[in-house]
CSV table of C-alpha atoms in Angstrom, one decimal:
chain,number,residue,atom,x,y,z
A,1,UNK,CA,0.0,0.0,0.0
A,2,UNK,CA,2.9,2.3,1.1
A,3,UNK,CA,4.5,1.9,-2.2
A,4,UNK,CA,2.3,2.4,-4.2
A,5,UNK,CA,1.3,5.5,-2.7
A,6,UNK,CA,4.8,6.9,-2.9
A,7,UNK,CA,5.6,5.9,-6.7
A,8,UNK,CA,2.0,8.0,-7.6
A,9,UNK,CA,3.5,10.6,-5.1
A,10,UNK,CA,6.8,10.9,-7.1
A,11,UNK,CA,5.2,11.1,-10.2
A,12,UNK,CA,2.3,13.7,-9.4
A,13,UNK,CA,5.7,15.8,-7.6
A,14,UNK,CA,7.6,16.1,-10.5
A,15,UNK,CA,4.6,16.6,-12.9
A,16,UNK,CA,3.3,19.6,-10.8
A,17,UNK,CA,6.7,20.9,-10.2
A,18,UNK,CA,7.2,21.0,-13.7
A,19,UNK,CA,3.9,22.8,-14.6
A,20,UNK,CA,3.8,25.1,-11.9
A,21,UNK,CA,7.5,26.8,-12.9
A,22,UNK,CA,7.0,25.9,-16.2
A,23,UNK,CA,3.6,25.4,-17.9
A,24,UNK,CA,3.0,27.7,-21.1
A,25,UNK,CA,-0.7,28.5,-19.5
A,26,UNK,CA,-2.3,29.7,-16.6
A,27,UNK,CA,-4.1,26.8,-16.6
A,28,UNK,CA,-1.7,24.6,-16.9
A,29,UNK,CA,0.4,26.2,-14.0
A,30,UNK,CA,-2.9,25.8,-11.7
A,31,UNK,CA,-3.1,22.1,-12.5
A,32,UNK,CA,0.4,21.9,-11.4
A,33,UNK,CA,-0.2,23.1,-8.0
A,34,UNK,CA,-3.1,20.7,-7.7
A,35,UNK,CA,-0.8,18.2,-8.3
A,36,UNK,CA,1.6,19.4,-5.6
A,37,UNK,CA,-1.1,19.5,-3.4
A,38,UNK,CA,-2.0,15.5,-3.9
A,39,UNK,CA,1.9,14.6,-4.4
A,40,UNK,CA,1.5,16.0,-0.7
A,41,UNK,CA,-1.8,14.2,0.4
A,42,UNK,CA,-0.5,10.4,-1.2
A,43,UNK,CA,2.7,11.4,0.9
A,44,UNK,CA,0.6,12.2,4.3
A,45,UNK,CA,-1.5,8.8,3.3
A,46,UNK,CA,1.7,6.6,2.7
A,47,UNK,CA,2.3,7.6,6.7
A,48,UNK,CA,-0.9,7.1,7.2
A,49,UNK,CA,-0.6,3.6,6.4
A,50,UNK,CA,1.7,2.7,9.3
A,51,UNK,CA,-1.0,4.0,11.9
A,52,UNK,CA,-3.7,2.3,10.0
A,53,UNK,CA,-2.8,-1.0,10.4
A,54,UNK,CA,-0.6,-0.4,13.3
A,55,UNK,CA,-2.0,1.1,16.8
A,56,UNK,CA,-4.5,3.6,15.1
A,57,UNK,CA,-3.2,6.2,16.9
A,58,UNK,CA,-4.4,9.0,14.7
A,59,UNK,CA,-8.5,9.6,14.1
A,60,UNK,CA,-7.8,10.3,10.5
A,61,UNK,CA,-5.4,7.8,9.1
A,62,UNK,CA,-8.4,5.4,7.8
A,63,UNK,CA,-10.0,9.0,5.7
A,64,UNK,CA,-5.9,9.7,4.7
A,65,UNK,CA,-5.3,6.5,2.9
A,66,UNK,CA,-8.9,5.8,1.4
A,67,UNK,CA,-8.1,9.8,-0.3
A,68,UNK,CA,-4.5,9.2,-1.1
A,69,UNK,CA,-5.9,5.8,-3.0
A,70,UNK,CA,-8.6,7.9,-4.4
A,71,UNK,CA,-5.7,10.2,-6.1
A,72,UNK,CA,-3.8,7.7,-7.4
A,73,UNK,CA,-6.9,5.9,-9.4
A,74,UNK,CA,-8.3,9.0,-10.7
A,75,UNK,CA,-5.0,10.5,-12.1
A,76,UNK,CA,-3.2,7.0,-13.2
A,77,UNK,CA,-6.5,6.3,-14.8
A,78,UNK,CA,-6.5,9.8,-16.4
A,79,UNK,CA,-3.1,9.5,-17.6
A,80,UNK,CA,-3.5,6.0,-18.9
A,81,UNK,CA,-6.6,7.4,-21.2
A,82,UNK,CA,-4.5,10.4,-22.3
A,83,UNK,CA,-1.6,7.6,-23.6
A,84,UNK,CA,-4.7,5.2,-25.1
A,85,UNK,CA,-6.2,8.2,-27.2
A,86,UNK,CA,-2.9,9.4,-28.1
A,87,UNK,CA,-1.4,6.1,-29.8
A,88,UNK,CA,1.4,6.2,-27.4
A,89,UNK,CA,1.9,2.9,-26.3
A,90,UNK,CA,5.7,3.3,-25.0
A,91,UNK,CA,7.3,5.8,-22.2
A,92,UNK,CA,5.2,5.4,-19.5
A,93,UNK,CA,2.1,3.1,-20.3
A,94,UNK,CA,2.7,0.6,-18.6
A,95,UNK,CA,3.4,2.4,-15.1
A,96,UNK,CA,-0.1,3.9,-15.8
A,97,UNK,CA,-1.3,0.2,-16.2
A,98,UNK,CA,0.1,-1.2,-12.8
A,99,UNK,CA,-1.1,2.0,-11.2
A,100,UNK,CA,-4.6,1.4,-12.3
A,101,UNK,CA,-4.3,-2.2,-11.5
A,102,UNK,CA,-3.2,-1.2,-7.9
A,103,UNK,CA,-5.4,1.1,-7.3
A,104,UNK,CA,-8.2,-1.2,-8.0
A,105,UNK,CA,-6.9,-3.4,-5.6
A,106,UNK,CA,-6.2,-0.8,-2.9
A,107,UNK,CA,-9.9,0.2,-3.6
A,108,UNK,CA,-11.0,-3.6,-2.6
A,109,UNK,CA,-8.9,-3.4,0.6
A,110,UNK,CA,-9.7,-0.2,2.3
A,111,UNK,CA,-13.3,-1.2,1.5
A,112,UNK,CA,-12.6,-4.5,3.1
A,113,UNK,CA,-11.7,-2.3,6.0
A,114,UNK,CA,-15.2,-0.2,5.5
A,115,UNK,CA,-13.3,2.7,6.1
A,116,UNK,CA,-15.5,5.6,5.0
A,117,UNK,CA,-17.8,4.5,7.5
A,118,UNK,CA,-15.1,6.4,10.0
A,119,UNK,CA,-15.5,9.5,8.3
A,120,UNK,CA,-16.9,12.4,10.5
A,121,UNK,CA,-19.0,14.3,8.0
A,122,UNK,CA,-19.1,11.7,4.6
A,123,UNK,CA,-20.6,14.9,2.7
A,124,UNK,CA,-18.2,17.5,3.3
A,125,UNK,CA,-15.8,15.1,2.3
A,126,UNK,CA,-17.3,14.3,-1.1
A,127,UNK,CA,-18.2,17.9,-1.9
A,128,UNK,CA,-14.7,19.1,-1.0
A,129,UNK,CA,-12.9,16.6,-3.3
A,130,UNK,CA,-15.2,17.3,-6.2
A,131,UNK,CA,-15.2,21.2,-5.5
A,132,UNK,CA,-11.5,21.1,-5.8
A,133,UNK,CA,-12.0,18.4,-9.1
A,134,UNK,CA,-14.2,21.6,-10.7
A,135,UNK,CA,-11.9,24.0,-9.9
A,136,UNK,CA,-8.8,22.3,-11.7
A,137,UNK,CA,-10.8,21.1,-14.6
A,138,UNK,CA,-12.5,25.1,-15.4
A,139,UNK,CA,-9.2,26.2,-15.0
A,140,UNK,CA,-7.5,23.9,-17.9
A,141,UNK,CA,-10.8,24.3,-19.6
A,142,UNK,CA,-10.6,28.1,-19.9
A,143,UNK,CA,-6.5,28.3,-20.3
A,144,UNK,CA,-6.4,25.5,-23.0
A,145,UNK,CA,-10.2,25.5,-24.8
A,146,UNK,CA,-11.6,29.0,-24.5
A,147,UNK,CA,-8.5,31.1,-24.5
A,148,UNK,CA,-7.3,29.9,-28.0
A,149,UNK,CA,-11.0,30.5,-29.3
A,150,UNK,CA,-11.1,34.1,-28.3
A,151,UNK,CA,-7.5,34.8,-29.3
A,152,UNK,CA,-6.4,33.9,-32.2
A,153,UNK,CA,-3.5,34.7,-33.7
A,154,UNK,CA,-3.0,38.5,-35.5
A,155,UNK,CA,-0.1,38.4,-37.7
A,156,UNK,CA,-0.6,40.9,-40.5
A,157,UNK,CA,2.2,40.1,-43.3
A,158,UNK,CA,3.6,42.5,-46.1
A,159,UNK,CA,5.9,42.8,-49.1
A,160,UNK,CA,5.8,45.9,-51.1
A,161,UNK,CA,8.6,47.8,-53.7
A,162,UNK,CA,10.0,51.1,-53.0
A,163,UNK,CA,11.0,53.7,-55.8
A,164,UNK,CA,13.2,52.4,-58.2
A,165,UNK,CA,16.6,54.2,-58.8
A,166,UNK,CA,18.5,53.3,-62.0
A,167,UNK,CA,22.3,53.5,-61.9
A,168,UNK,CA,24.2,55.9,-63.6
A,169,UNK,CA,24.8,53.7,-66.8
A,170,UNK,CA,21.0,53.5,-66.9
A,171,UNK,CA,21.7,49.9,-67.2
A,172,UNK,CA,20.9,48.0,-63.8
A,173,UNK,CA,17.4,49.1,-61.7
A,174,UNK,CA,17.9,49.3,-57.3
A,175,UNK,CA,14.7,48.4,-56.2
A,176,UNK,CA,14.5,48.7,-52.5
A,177,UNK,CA,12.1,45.8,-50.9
A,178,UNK,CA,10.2,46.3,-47.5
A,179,UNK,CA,8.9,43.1,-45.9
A,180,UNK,CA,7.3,43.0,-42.2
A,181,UNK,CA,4.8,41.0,-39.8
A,182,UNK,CA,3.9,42.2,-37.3
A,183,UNK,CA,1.7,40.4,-33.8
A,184,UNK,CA,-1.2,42.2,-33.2
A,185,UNK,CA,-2.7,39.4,-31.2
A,186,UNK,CA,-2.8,39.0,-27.4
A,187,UNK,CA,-0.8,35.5,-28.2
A,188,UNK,CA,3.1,35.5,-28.6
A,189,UNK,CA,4.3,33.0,-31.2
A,190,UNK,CA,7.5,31.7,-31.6
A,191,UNK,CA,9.0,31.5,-35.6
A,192,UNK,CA,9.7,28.5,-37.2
A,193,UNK,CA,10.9,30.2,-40.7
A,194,UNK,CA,10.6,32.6,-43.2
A,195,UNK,CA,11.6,32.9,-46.6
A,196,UNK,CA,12.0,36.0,-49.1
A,197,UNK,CA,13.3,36.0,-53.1
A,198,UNK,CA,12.7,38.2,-55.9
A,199,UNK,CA,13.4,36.3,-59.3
A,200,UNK,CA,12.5,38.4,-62.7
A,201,UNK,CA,9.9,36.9,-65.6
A,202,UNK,CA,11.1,38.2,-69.0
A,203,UNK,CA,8.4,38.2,-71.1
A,204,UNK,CA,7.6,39.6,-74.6
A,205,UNK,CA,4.5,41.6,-75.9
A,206,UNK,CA,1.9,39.6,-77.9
A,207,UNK,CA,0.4,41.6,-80.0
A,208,UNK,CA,-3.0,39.0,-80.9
A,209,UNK,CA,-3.0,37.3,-77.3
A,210,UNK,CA,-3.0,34.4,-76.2
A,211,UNK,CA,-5.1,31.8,-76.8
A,212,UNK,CA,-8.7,30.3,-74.6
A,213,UNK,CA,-6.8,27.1,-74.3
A,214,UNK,CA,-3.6,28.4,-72.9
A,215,UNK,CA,-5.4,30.9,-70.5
A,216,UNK,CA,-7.6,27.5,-69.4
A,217,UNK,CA,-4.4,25.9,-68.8
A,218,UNK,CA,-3.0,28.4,-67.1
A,219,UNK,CA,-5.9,29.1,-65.2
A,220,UNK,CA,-6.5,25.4,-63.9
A,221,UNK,CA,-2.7,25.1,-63.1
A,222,UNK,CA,-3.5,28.0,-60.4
A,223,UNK,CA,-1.0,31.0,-62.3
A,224,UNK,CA,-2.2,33.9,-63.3
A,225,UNK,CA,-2.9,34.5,-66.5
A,226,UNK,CA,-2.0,37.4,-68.9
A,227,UNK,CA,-3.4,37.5,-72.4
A,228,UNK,CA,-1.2,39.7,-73.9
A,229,UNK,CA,2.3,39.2,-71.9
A,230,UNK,CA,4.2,36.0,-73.2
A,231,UNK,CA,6.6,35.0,-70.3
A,232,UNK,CA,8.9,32.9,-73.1
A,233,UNK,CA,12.2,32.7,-71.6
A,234,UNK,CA,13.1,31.1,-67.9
A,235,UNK,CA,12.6,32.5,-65.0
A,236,UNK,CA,16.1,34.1,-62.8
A,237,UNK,CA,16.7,34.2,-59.0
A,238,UNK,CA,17.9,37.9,-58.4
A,239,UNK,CA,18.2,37.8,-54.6
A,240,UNK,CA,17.0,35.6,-51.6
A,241,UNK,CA,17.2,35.3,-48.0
A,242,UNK,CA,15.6,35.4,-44.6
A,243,UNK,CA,13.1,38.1,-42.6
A,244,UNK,CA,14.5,37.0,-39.4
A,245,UNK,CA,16.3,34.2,-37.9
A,246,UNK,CA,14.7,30.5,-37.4
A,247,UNK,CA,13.2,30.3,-33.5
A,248,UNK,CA,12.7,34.1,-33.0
A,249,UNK,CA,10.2,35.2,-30.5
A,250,UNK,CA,7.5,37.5,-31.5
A,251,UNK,CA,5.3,39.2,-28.5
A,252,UNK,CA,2.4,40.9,-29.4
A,253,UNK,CA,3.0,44.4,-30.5
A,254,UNK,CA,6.4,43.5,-31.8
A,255,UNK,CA,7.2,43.5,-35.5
A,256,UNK,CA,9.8,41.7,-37.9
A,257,UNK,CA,11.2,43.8,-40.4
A,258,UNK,CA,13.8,43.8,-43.3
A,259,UNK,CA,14.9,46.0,-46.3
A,260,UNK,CA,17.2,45.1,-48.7
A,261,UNK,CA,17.8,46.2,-52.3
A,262,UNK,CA,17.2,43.9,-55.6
A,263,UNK,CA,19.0,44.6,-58.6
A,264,UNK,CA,17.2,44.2,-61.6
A,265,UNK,CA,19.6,44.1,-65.3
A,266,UNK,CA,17.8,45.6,-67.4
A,267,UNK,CA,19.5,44.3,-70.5
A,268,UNK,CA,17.5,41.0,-72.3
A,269,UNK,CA,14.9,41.5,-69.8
A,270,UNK,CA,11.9,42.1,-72.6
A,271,UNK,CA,9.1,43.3,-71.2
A,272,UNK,CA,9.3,41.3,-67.7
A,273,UNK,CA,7.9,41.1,-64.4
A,274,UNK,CA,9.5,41.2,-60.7
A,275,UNK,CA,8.0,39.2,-58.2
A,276,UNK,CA,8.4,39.8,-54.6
A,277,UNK,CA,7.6,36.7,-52.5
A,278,UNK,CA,7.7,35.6,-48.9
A,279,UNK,CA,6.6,32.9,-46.8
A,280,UNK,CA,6.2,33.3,-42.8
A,281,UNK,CA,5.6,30.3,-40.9
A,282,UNK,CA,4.8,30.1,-37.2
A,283,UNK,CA,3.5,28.2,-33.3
A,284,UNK,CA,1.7,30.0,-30.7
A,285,UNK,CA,3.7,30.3,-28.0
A,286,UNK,CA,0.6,29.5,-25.5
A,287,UNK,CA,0.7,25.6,-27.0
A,288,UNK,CA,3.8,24.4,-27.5
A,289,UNK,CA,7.6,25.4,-27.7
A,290,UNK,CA,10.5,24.3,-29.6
A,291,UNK,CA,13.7,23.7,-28.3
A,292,UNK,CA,16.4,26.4,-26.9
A,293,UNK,CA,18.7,24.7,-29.6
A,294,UNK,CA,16.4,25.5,-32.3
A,295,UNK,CA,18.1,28.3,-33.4
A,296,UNK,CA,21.5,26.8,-33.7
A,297,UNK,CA,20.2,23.0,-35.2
A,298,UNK,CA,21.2,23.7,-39.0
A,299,UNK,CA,22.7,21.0,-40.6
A,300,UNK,CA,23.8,21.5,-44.9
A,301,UNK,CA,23.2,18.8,-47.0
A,302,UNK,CA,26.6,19.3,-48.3
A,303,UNK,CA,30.3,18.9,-46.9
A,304,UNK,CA,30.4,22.4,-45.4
A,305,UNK,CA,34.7,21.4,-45.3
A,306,UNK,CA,35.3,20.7,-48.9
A,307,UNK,CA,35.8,23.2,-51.2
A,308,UNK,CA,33.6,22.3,-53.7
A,309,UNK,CA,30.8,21.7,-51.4
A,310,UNK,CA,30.3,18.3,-52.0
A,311,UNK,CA,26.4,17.2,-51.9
A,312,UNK,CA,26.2,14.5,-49.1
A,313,UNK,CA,22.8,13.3,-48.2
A,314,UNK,CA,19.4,13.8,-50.0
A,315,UNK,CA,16.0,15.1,-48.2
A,316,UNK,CA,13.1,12.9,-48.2
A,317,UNK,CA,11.7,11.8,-51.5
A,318,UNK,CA,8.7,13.4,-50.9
A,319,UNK,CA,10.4,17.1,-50.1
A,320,UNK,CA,13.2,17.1,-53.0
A,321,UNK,CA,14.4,15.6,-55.7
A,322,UNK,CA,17.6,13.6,-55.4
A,323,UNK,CA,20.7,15.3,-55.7
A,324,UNK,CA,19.2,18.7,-54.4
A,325,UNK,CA,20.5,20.8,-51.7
A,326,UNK,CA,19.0,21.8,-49.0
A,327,UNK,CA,19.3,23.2,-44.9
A,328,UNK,CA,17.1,22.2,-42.3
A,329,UNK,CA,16.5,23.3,-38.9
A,330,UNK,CA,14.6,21.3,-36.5
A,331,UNK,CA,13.7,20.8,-32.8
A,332,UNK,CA,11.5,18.2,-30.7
A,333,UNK,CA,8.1,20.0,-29.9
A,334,UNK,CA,7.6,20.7,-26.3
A,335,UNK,CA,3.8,20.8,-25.6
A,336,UNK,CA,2.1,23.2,-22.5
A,337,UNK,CA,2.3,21.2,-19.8
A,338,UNK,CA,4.2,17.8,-19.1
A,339,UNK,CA,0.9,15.7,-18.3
A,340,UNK,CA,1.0,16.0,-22.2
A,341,UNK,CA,4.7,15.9,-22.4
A,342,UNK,CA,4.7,12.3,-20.2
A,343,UNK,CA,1.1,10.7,-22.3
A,344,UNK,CA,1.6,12.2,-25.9
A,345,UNK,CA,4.6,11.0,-28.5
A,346,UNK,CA,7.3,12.8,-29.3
A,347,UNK,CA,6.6,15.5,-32.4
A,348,UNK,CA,9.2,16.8,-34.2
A,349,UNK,CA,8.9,20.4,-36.3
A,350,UNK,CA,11.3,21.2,-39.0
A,351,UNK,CA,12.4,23.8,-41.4
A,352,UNK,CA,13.6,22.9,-45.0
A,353,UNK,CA,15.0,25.0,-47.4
A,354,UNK,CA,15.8,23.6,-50.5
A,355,UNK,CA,17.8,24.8,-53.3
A,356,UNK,CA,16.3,22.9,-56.2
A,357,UNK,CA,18.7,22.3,-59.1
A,358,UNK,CA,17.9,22.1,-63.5
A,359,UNK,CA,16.1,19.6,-64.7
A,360,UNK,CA,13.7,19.6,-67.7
A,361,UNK,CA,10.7,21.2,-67.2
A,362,UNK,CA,11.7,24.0,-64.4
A,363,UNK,CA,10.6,27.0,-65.0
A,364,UNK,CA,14.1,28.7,-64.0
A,365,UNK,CA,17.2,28.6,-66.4
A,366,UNK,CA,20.0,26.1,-66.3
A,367,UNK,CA,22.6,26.9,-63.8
A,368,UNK,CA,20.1,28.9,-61.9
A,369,UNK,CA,17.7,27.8,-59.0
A,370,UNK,CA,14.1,29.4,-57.1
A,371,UNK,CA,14.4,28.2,-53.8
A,372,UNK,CA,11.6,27.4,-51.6
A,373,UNK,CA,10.5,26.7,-48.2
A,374,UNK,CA,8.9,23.6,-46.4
A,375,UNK,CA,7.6,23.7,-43.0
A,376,UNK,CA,5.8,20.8,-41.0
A,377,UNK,CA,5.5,18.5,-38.2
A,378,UNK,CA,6.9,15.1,-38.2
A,379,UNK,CA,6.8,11.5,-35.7
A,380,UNK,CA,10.0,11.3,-36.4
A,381,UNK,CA,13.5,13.5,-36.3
A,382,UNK,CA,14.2,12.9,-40.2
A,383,UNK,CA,10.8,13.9,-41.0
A,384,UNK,CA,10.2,10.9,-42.7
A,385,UNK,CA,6.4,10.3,-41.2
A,386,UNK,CA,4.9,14.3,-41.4
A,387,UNK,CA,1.5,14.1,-39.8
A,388,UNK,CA,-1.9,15.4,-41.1
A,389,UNK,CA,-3.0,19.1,-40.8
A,390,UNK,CA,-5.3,18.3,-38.4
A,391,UNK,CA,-2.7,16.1,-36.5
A,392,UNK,CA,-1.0,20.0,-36.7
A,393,UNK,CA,-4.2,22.0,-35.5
A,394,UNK,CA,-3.6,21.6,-31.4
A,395,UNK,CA,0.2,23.6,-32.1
A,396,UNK,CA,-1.2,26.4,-33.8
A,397,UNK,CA,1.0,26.4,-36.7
A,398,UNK,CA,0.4,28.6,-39.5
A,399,UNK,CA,2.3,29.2,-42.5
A,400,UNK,CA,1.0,32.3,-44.5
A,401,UNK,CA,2.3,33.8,-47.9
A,402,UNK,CA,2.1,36.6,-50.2
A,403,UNK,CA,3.8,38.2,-53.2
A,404,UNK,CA,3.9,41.1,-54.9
A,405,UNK,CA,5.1,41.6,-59.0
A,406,UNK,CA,5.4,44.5,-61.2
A,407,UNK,CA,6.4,45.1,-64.6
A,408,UNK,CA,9.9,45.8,-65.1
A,409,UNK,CA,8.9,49.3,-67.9
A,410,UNK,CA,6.8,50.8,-64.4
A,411,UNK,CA,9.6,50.2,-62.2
A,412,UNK,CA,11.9,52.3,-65.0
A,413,UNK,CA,9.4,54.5,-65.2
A,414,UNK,CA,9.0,55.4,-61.2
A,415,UNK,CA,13.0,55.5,-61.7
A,416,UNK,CA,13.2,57.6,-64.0
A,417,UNK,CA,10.5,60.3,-62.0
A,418,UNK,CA,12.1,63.5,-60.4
């Protein structure tokens, strides 16, 4: 009886613990000192037990141990359903399992005993235990169900040009580039990645249009489609980079911002387009976290010590062709409070960016490249197994994008303005 007592103890001790320093929620950190509070009462019964079945010194020893048993079934059983629904059949499943196996048997022998018939006032009791069983559960309820409904995140997300200048051989454009997000919510979030390029679209002027099959085509391949503007030549990468760095924190009322410059030759360009794109991708904060080591978890696809940069490993089939390169971030997905943490499996969120090289049928020139970003959540470290979006839904992760293009004769023109 004693040991069980103690081994739910332990476990309730360092589950609250944890929670009430560390849980992302209010909620969560109020559940944490509940379970302090019975880590303390399975404690007091596991003395209890001595007394009990010893000289009965104490009046309350019998009421101790039937509410330190009472503990122990209610929250072994509750974590053993948490691991059932989840999947999660490894870690701790089986402690939850002899728990609830000796629980039921403690049940049968303080009953044997008839102890509750030694309790003073038998309603009090019950009311108090359920009264502090409601207050716990409104608590999570609130923090992790009604919180996230009326607070979604606010993260409004921009790319625009600024006026062109042309260089003195009127031969290159300087187009600076604004890009910004910014939290507007009451929720921090925390960044997975972000991605930025401009890449230029020569096109040609045609003069009798296109025609209704090529704009259905177009059209039901999900471009744009632009009757009189022939993009005939491969698209070229003019710039790339990051907004901000990969695990940044963003509280609400903070912003991300960067400028930068693109160059845009203006030589063999035709009539042409420049596209401004970016990709954001983001957690709340109030869910889940990812690692501290986030930040610095890169790892190259190619031998970063060789002078030719040797490729050296390919991403998953599904991600990338063979043979293209690539960086990845990526971090184990710590969830709000460690009752989840201890029941749940191990998720895994990752970054990819992948440099994509020439094959037939890109839409970017030999010896050239449009990277691209990939953001998801995966069972597994090598992101082998990615789960469904709506395995994704209880982390809050978004990924939003948006682009911006203008013809390259505008941007000359706004140049070429006083």
């Amino acid at each position: 009886m004693t040991l069980g007592l103690l081994v739910s103890a332990a476990v309730l001790f360092r589950v609250g613990l944890t929670d009430t320093l560390r849980a992302l929620t209010f909620g969560g950190r109020v559940m944490g000192v509940v379970f302090l509070a019975g880590a303390l009462v399975e404690t007091v019964a596991a003395a209890a037990v001595f007394d009990y079945w010893g000289k009965r010194a104490t009046r309350y020893a019998g009421q101790c141990v039937l509410l330190g048993v009472v503990i122990v079934a209610v929250t072994s059983l509750m974590f053993l359903i948490l691991q059932w629904e989840g999947g999660y059949h490894a870690g701790l499943f089986w402690l939850w399992v002899s728990l609830v196996a000796w629980s039921a048997w403690a049940l049968w022998e303080v009953s044997r005993h008839k102890v509750w018939r030694e309790i003073p006032h038998p309603k009090s009791f019950a009311t108090g235990v359920a009264l502090s069983a409601l207050i716990g559960s409104a608590s999570v309820a609130y923090s992790a169900m009604y919180t996230p409904y009326v607070a979604p995140p606010k993260v409004p997300f921009m790319v625009a040009f600024g006026k062109p200048t042309l260089n003195p051989a009127r031969t290159t454009l300087y187009v600076p580039a604004h890009l910004t997000f910014r939290n507007e919510g009451s929720i921090s979030i925390f960044v997975v990645g972000t991605q930025w390029s401009a890449t230029i679209w020569p096109s040609t002027f045609r003069e009798k249009g296109t025609g209704l099959t090529r704009r259905r085509d177009e059209l039901g391949d999900g471009w744009d489609t632009h009757r009189h503007e022939d993009f005939n030549a491969p698209a070229r990468l003019l710039t790339a980079g990051q907004i901000t760095s990969a695990g940044s924190r963003l509280d609400p009322g903070d912003d991300f911002s960067k400028q930068a410059v693109i160059e845009v030759p203006l030589k063999d360009t035709g009539q042409g387009r420049v596209q401004l794109a970016a990709t954001i991708s983001f957690i709340r904060a109030d869910r889940c976290k990812l690692a501290n080591s986030y930040p610095q978890s890169i790892e190259y696809s190619w031998n970063t010590d060789s002078a030719d940069r040797k490729h050296v490993w390919d991403a998953p089939s599904w991600l990338a062709n063979p043979g293209d390169d690539f960086f990845r971030y990526r971090s184990r997905i710590y969830r709000s409070s460690a009752i989840m943490n201890m029941t749940q499996a191990p998720d895994w969120a990752a970054m990819w960016w992948v440099v994509p090289k020439w094959r037939e049928g890109r839409l970017f020139a030999p010896g050239d490249t449009i990277p691209y970003m990939q953001v998801h959540i995966a069972r597994d470290p090598d992101s082998r197994e990615v789960v469904s979006e709506d395995e994704q839904e209880p982390y809050g992760m978004k990924t939003r994008s948006t682009s911006v293009d203008q013809p390259v004769a505008l941007l000359r023109r706004a140049a070429e303005k006083p």
